[in-house]
Amino acid sequence: MIESRSEKDSHDAVELSCPIPSSSTSVIRLGHGSGGKMSSDLIEKVFVPRLKNSILNQLDDAALLELGNYKLAMTTDSYVVSPIFFPGGNIGSLAVHGTINDLAMRGAMPLFISAAFILEEGFSIEELERIVDSMAMACSQAEVTLVAADTKVVGKGAGDKVFITTTGIGAIDTPFVPGASRAVAGDAIIVSGDIGRHGIAIMTAREDLDVETDIVSDSAPLHDLVKELLATKETIHSMRDITRGGLASVLNELACSSKVGIEIDENAIPIDPQVQAVCELLGLDPLYVACEGRFVALAPEEAVSKLLSALKCNTEGKGAKVIGKVVATHPERVVLRSSIGGNRILDKLTGEQLPRIC
Ligand code: MG
């Protein structure tokens, strides 16, 4: 069917409708998947009141399960990234890395993983094979065993090529388990490397974006890096991987869970110059752009030098830096000291900056 220009424009207008709805929306909007304020509202208003229990309510990266003398971590996540192949990875490797990383943020070493595939009718089997090969390689490199899987197929148009849901289980062997609610005033905030490369790699890989760079996603497993940190025997109060919503949203989550204030220094935040340039070109704030191989660790000031040395021994952590501190003033607020000396409140991401980033 050939559409008239005006019909096409009206269709485009529907697709481009603003993803920032009023807070009283009665339907799901793209912003509910942002990892920012709308995602938090959805979790707090729809899911937690109905499914609440003492473990789920902690809203940590992975649930802490205590079984007799054993401590396990369990997490689950869905991957809908578009495009499914991007510089530095694909939806399969991303799914494995993301699951490993949520386990690692509780100090757990990943053991087992499951994967469920929602496939769209017409999707290429050759592409599916490449994705599953990447998952197998990512599992093998991380010494994780994929022990259960499921496939479902939906009709053409009812999905988009492939969606993957993963669940992971890891073992915890550290006496003090880091948690989102455990940060205290005086903690230093360490970021494990430069931020925003995953989000910008996805953004520039999208067909309709006329920007060429050699930015590659930071997607990577973080458990080896965490193992190095735990080996220092220093206390780490909180860790969180920086994913949807970026550094600013993650710090807001930690500030709210721990009921503390956070102050960060804009000049100290590591950002690749190319990422910075693309952000400026597209009007994006890099503090809200997703990573898939970076995390923040909040730890007592006296632990910092050993933790930084441990991070810098690992390729993924060689760009680690202290970017700020936890404070007792302005609880549940994140304040950025800007490069020109002013202070700015950083809220959680509002609306959706980059849909389907992971
Ligand atoms: Mg996480």
Coordinates of C-alpha atoms and ligand atoms in Angstrom, one line a residue:
M1 CA 0.0 0.0 0.0
I2 CA 1.3 3.5 -0.9
E3 CA 0.6 6.0 1.8
S4 CA 0.1 9.7 1.1
R5 CA 2.6 12.0 2.7
S6 CA 0.0 13.3 5.1
E7 CA -1.0 9.8 6.2
K8 CA 2.7 8.9 6.7
D9 CA 3.3 12.1 8.7
S10 CA 0.3 11.3 10.9
H11 CA 1.7 7.8 11.6
D12 CA 5.1 9.2 12.3
A13 CA 3.5 11.7 14.7
V14 CA 1.9 8.9 16.6
E15 CA 5.2 7.0 16.9
L16 CA 7.1 10.1 17.9
S17 CA 4.6 11.1 20.7
C18 CA 6.4 12.4 23.7
P19 CA 7.6 9.6 26.1
I20 CA 7.3 11.9 29.1
P21 CA 3.7 11.5 30.2
S22 CA 1.9 13.0 33.2
S23 CA 2.4 11.1 36.4
S24 CA -1.2 10.0 36.3
T25 CA -0.9 8.0 33.1
S26 CA -3.2 4.9 33.0
V27 CA -1.2 3.0 30.4
I28 CA 2.4 1.9 30.0
R29 CA 4.7 4.5 28.3
L30 CA 8.2 4.1 27.0
G31 CA 9.4 6.1 30.0
H32 CA 8.3 3.2 32.3
G33 CA 11.3 1.3 30.9
S34 CA 13.9 4.0 31.4
G35 CA 15.3 2.9 34.7
G36 CA 14.6 6.4 35.9
K37 CA 11.8 8.0 37.9
M38 CA 8.9 6.4 36.0
S39 CA 10.4 2.9 36.3
S40 CA 10.7 3.5 40.1
D41 CA 7.1 4.8 40.3
L42 CA 5.9 1.7 38.5
I43 CA 7.8 -0.7 40.8
E44 CA 6.7 1.2 43.9
K45 CA 3.0 1.6 42.9
V46 CA 2.2 -1.6 41.0
F47 CA 4.7 -4.4 41.9
V48 CA 5.9 -3.9 45.4
P49 CA 2.5 -3.4 47.1
R50 CA 1.2 -6.6 45.5
L51 CA 4.3 -8.8 45.6
K52 CA 6.0 -7.4 48.7
N53 CA 8.1 -9.5 51.1
S54 CA 11.2 -8.8 53.1
I55 CA 13.6 -9.8 50.4
L56 CA 11.9 -8.2 47.3
N57 CA 11.3 -5.0 49.2
Q58 CA 15.1 -4.3 49.4
L59 CA 15.0 -3.6 45.6
D60 CA 18.7 -4.6 45.3
D61 CA 20.5 -5.6 42.1
A62 CA 20.1 -9.3 43.3
A63 CA 18.2 -10.8 46.1
L64 CA 20.2 -12.1 49.1
L65 CA 19.0 -15.7 50.0
E66 CA 20.2 -17.1 53.2
L67 CA 19.9 -20.9 53.4
G68 CA 21.4 -22.3 56.6
N69 CA 25.1 -21.5 56.4
Y70 CA 25.0 -20.6 52.7
K71 CA 24.3 -17.2 51.2
L72 CA 23.1 -17.0 47.6
A73 CA 22.3 -14.1 45.3
M74 CA 19.5 -14.4 42.7
T75 CA 18.5 -12.0 40.0
T76 CA 16.4 -11.8 36.8
D77 CA 16.4 -9.4 33.9
S78 CA 14.9 -9.0 30.4
Y79 CA 16.8 -7.8 27.3
V80 CA 15.1 -6.0 24.5
V81 CA 18.0 -4.0 23.1
S82 CA 17.7 -2.5 19.6
P83 CA 19.6 -3.1 17.4
I84 CA 20.3 -6.7 18.5
F85 CA 23.9 -6.5 17.1
F86 CA 25.9 -3.4 18.1
P87 CA 29.6 -2.4 18.3
G88 CA 31.1 -4.4 21.2
G89 CA 28.4 -7.1 21.6
N90 CA 24.9 -8.3 20.9
I91 CA 21.7 -9.1 22.9
G92 CA 23.1 -12.5 23.8
S93 CA 26.4 -11.4 25.4
L94 CA 24.6 -8.4 26.9
A95 CA 22.1 -10.7 28.6
V96 CA 24.9 -12.8 30.2
H97 CA 27.0 -9.9 31.3
G98 CA 24.0 -8.0 32.7
T99 CA 23.0 -11.0 34.8
I100 CA 26.5 -11.7 36.0
N101 CA 26.9 -8.0 37.0
D102 CA 23.7 -7.8 39.1
L103 CA 25.0 -10.9 41.0
A104 CA 28.4 -9.3 41.4
M105 CA 27.0 -6.2 42.9
R106 CA 26.0 -8.3 46.0
G107 CA 29.5 -9.6 46.2
A108 CA 28.4 -12.9 44.6
M109 CA 30.3 -15.0 42.2
P110 CA 28.0 -16.2 39.4
L111 CA 27.3 -20.0 39.2
F112 CA 24.2 -20.7 37.1
I113 CA 22.1 -18.9 34.6
S114 CA 18.8 -19.6 32.7
A115 CA 17.6 -18.0 29.6
A116 CA 14.1 -17.6 28.0
F117 CA 13.8 -16.5 24.4
I118 CA 10.8 -14.8 22.9
L119 CA 11.2 -15.1 19.1
E120 CA 9.3 -13.3 16.4
E121 CA 8.0 -15.3 13.5
G122 CA 10.3 -14.6 10.5
F123 CA 13.4 -13.9 12.6
S124 CA 16.6 -15.3 11.0
I125 CA 17.9 -18.6 12.4
E126 CA 21.4 -17.6 11.4
E127 CA 21.2 -14.5 13.5
L128 CA 19.8 -16.5 16.4
E129 CA 22.7 -18.9 16.1
R130 CA 25.2 -16.0 16.3
I131 CA 23.4 -14.7 19.4
V132 CA 23.4 -18.1 21.1
D133 CA 27.1 -18.6 20.2
S134 CA 27.8 -15.3 21.9
M135 CA 25.9 -16.3 25.0
A136 CA 27.8 -19.6 25.1
M137 CA 31.1 -17.8 24.8
A138 CA 30.2 -15.2 27.5
C139 CA 29.2 -18.0 29.9
S140 CA 32.3 -19.9 29.2
Q141 CA 34.6 -16.9 29.8
A142 CA 32.8 -16.2 33.1
E143 CA 32.7 -19.9 34.1
V144 CA 29.0 -19.7 34.4
T145 CA 26.8 -22.7 33.4
L146 CA 23.5 -22.1 31.5
V147 CA 21.4 -24.8 33.1
A148 CA 17.8 -24.1 31.9
A149 CA 16.2 -22.4 28.9
D150 CA 12.9 -21.9 27.2
T151 CA 11.7 -20.7 23.8
K152 CA 8.4 -19.1 22.7
V153 CA 7.4 -17.8 19.3
V154 CA 5.0 -14.9 18.7
G155 CA 3.5 -13.9 15.4
K156 CA 5.1 -11.4 13.1
G157 CA 4.6 -7.9 14.5
A158 CA 3.8 -9.2 18.0
G159 CA 7.5 -9.0 19.0
D160 CA 10.7 -7.5 17.5
K161 CA 13.1 -10.3 16.4
V162 CA 14.2 -11.6 19.8
F163 CA 13.8 -10.7 23.5
I164 CA 15.8 -12.6 26.1
T165 CA 15.0 -13.0 29.8
T166 CA 17.8 -14.4 32.1
T167 CA 17.9 -15.5 35.7
G168 CA 21.2 -15.9 37.5
I169 CA 22.3 -17.5 40.8
G170 CA 25.6 -16.8 42.5
A171 CA 27.4 -17.8 45.7
I172 CA 28.3 -15.2 48.3
D173 CA 31.4 -15.8 50.4
T174 CA 32.0 -12.5 52.0
P175 CA 31.0 -11.7 55.6
F176 CA 29.7 -8.2 54.8
V177 CA 27.3 -8.3 51.8
P178 CA 27.1 -4.9 50.0
G179 CA 23.5 -3.6 49.7
A180 CA 21.8 -0.5 48.4
S181 CA 20.7 0.6 51.9
R182 CA 24.1 0.3 53.5
A183 CA 25.9 3.5 52.4
V184 CA 26.7 5.8 55.3
A185 CA 27.9 9.4 55.5
G186 CA 31.6 9.7 55.0
D187 CA 31.8 6.9 52.3
A188 CA 33.7 7.7 49.2
I189 CA 32.1 7.1 45.8
I190 CA 34.3 5.2 43.3
V191 CA 33.3 4.7 39.7
S192 CA 35.0 1.8 38.0
G193 CA 35.7 3.6 34.6
D194 CA 34.4 6.0 32.0
I195 CA 30.7 6.2 31.7
G196 CA 28.1 6.2 28.8
R197 CA 29.9 4.2 26.1
H198 CA 27.1 1.5 25.9
G199 CA 24.3 4.0 25.5
I200 CA 26.2 6.0 22.8
A201 CA 27.3 2.8 21.0
I202 CA 23.6 1.7 20.8
M203 CA 22.4 5.2 19.8
T204 CA 24.9 5.5 17.0
A205 CA 24.2 2.0 15.7
R206 CA 20.6 2.8 15.2
E207 CA 20.0 3.0 11.5
D208 CA 18.2 6.3 11.5
L209 CA 21.0 8.2 13.3
D210 CA 23.5 9.8 10.9
V211 CA 26.4 9.8 13.4
E212 CA 29.6 7.8 12.8
T213 CA 32.1 7.1 15.6
D214 CA 34.3 4.2 16.7
I215 CA 32.7 4.1 20.2
V216 CA 32.3 0.5 21.3
S217 CA 29.9 -0.7 24.1
D218 CA 31.5 -1.2 27.5
S219 CA 29.4 -4.4 28.0
A220 CA 31.6 -6.7 30.1
P221 CA 31.3 -9.0 33.1
L222 CA 32.3 -7.4 36.3
H223 CA 32.6 -10.3 38.7
D224 CA 36.4 -10.6 38.3
L225 CA 36.7 -6.9 39.2
V226 CA 34.5 -7.4 42.3
K227 CA 36.6 -10.5 43.2
E228 CA 39.7 -8.3 43.3
L229 CA 37.8 -5.8 45.5
L230 CA 36.6 -8.4 48.0
A231 CA 40.2 -9.9 48.1
T232 CA 41.3 -6.6 49.7
K233 CA 39.1 -7.5 52.7
E234 CA 38.1 -3.9 52.9
T235 CA 34.5 -3.1 53.7
I236 CA 32.3 -2.0 50.7
H237 CA 28.9 -0.7 51.8
S238 CA 27.1 -0.5 48.5
M239 CA 27.7 -1.4 44.8
R240 CA 25.5 -0.9 41.8
D241 CA 26.1 -1.4 38.2
I242 CA 25.4 1.7 36.1
T243 CA 22.8 0.6 33.5
R244 CA 19.5 2.3 32.4
G245 CA 19.2 5.8 33.7
G246 CA 23.0 6.2 33.9
L247 CA 25.2 7.3 36.8
A248 CA 22.7 10.0 38.0
S249 CA 19.8 7.6 38.4
V250 CA 21.9 4.9 40.1
L251 CA 23.3 7.4 42.6
N252 CA 19.7 8.6 43.3
E253 CA 18.6 5.0 43.9
L254 CA 21.5 4.5 46.4
A255 CA 20.8 7.8 48.1
C256 CA 17.1 6.9 48.6
S257 CA 17.7 3.4 49.8
S258 CA 20.4 4.4 52.3
K259 CA 18.6 7.7 53.2
V260 CA 21.8 9.7 52.7
G261 CA 22.9 12.6 50.6
I262 CA 25.4 12.3 47.7
E263 CA 27.8 14.9 46.3
I264 CA 29.8 14.3 43.2
D265 CA 32.3 16.5 41.3
E266 CA 31.7 16.9 37.6
N267 CA 35.4 17.4 36.9
A268 CA 36.2 14.0 38.4
I269 CA 33.7 11.9 36.4
P270 CA 35.6 10.0 33.6
I271 CA 33.9 10.4 30.2
D272 CA 35.5 9.5 26.9
P273 CA 35.9 12.6 24.7
Q274 CA 34.0 11.0 21.8
V275 CA 31.1 10.1 24.1
Q276 CA 31.1 13.7 25.4
A277 CA 31.1 15.0 21.8
V278 CA 28.2 12.8 20.7
C279 CA 26.2 13.7 23.8
E280 CA 26.7 17.4 23.0
L281 CA 25.7 16.8 19.4
L282 CA 22.5 15.0 20.4
G283 CA 21.7 17.1 23.4
L284 CA 22.1 14.2 25.8
D285 CA 23.5 14.5 29.4
P286 CA 26.2 11.8 29.7
L287 CA 25.3 11.4 33.4
Y288 CA 22.0 9.7 32.3
V289 CA 23.5 7.5 29.6
A290 CA 23.6 3.8 30.2
C291 CA 26.7 1.6 30.7
E292 CA 26.8 -2.2 30.8
G293 CA 30.3 -2.7 32.3
R294 CA 30.7 0.0 34.9
F295 CA 29.7 0.2 38.5
V296 CA 29.9 2.5 41.5
A297 CA 31.2 1.3 44.9
L298 CA 30.5 3.2 48.1
A299 CA 33.1 2.5 50.8
P300 CA 34.7 4.1 53.8
E301 CA 37.3 6.7 53.0
E302 CA 40.1 4.7 54.6
A303 CA 39.4 1.7 52.3
V304 CA 39.8 3.8 49.1
S305 CA 43.5 3.5 48.3
K306 CA 43.4 -0.4 48.5
L307 CA 40.2 -0.6 46.5
L308 CA 41.4 1.7 43.8
S309 CA 44.7 -0.2 43.5
A310 CA 42.7 -3.5 43.2
L311 CA 40.5 -2.0 40.5
K312 CA 43.4 -0.6 38.5
C313 CA 45.0 -4.1 38.3
N314 CA 42.1 -5.2 36.0
T315 CA 41.6 -4.0 32.5
E316 CA 38.0 -3.1 33.2
G317 CA 38.9 -1.1 36.2
K318 CA 42.0 0.8 35.1
G319 CA 40.0 4.0 34.7
A320 CA 38.5 3.9 38.2
K321 CA 38.3 7.2 40.1
V322 CA 36.8 8.7 43.2
I323 CA 34.0 11.0 42.1
G324 CA 32.4 12.2 45.3
K325 CA 31.3 11.3 48.8
V326 CA 28.2 10.4 50.8
V327 CA 27.0 13.1 53.2
A328 CA 24.5 13.4 56.1
T329 CA 23.1 16.6 54.7
H330 CA 20.3 16.7 52.1
P331 CA 19.2 13.0 52.5
E332 CA 17.9 11.3 49.3
R333 CA 19.4 14.1 47.1
V334 CA 22.3 13.9 44.7
V335 CA 24.1 17.1 44.2
L336 CA 26.6 17.8 41.4
R337 CA 29.4 20.3 41.9
S338 CA 29.7 21.6 38.3
S339 CA 32.9 22.3 36.5
I340 CA 32.3 26.1 36.9
G341 CA 31.9 25.8 40.7
G342 CA 28.1 25.8 41.0
N343 CA 25.8 23.2 42.6
R344 CA 23.1 21.4 40.7
I345 CA 20.6 18.8 41.9
L346 CA 20.7 15.6 39.9
D347 CA 17.3 13.9 39.8
K348 CA 16.5 10.4 38.5
L349 CA 16.0 10.3 34.8
T350 CA 12.6 11.7 33.9
G351 CA 10.9 10.2 30.8
E352 CA 13.1 8.2 28.4
Q353 CA 16.3 9.3 26.8
L354 CA 17.2 6.2 24.8
P355 CA 14.5 3.5 24.6
R356 CA 15.5 -0.2 24.4
I357 CA 19.1 0.4 25.5
C358 CA 19.4 -3.0 27.1
Ligands
MG1 MG 21.8 -3.6 38.3

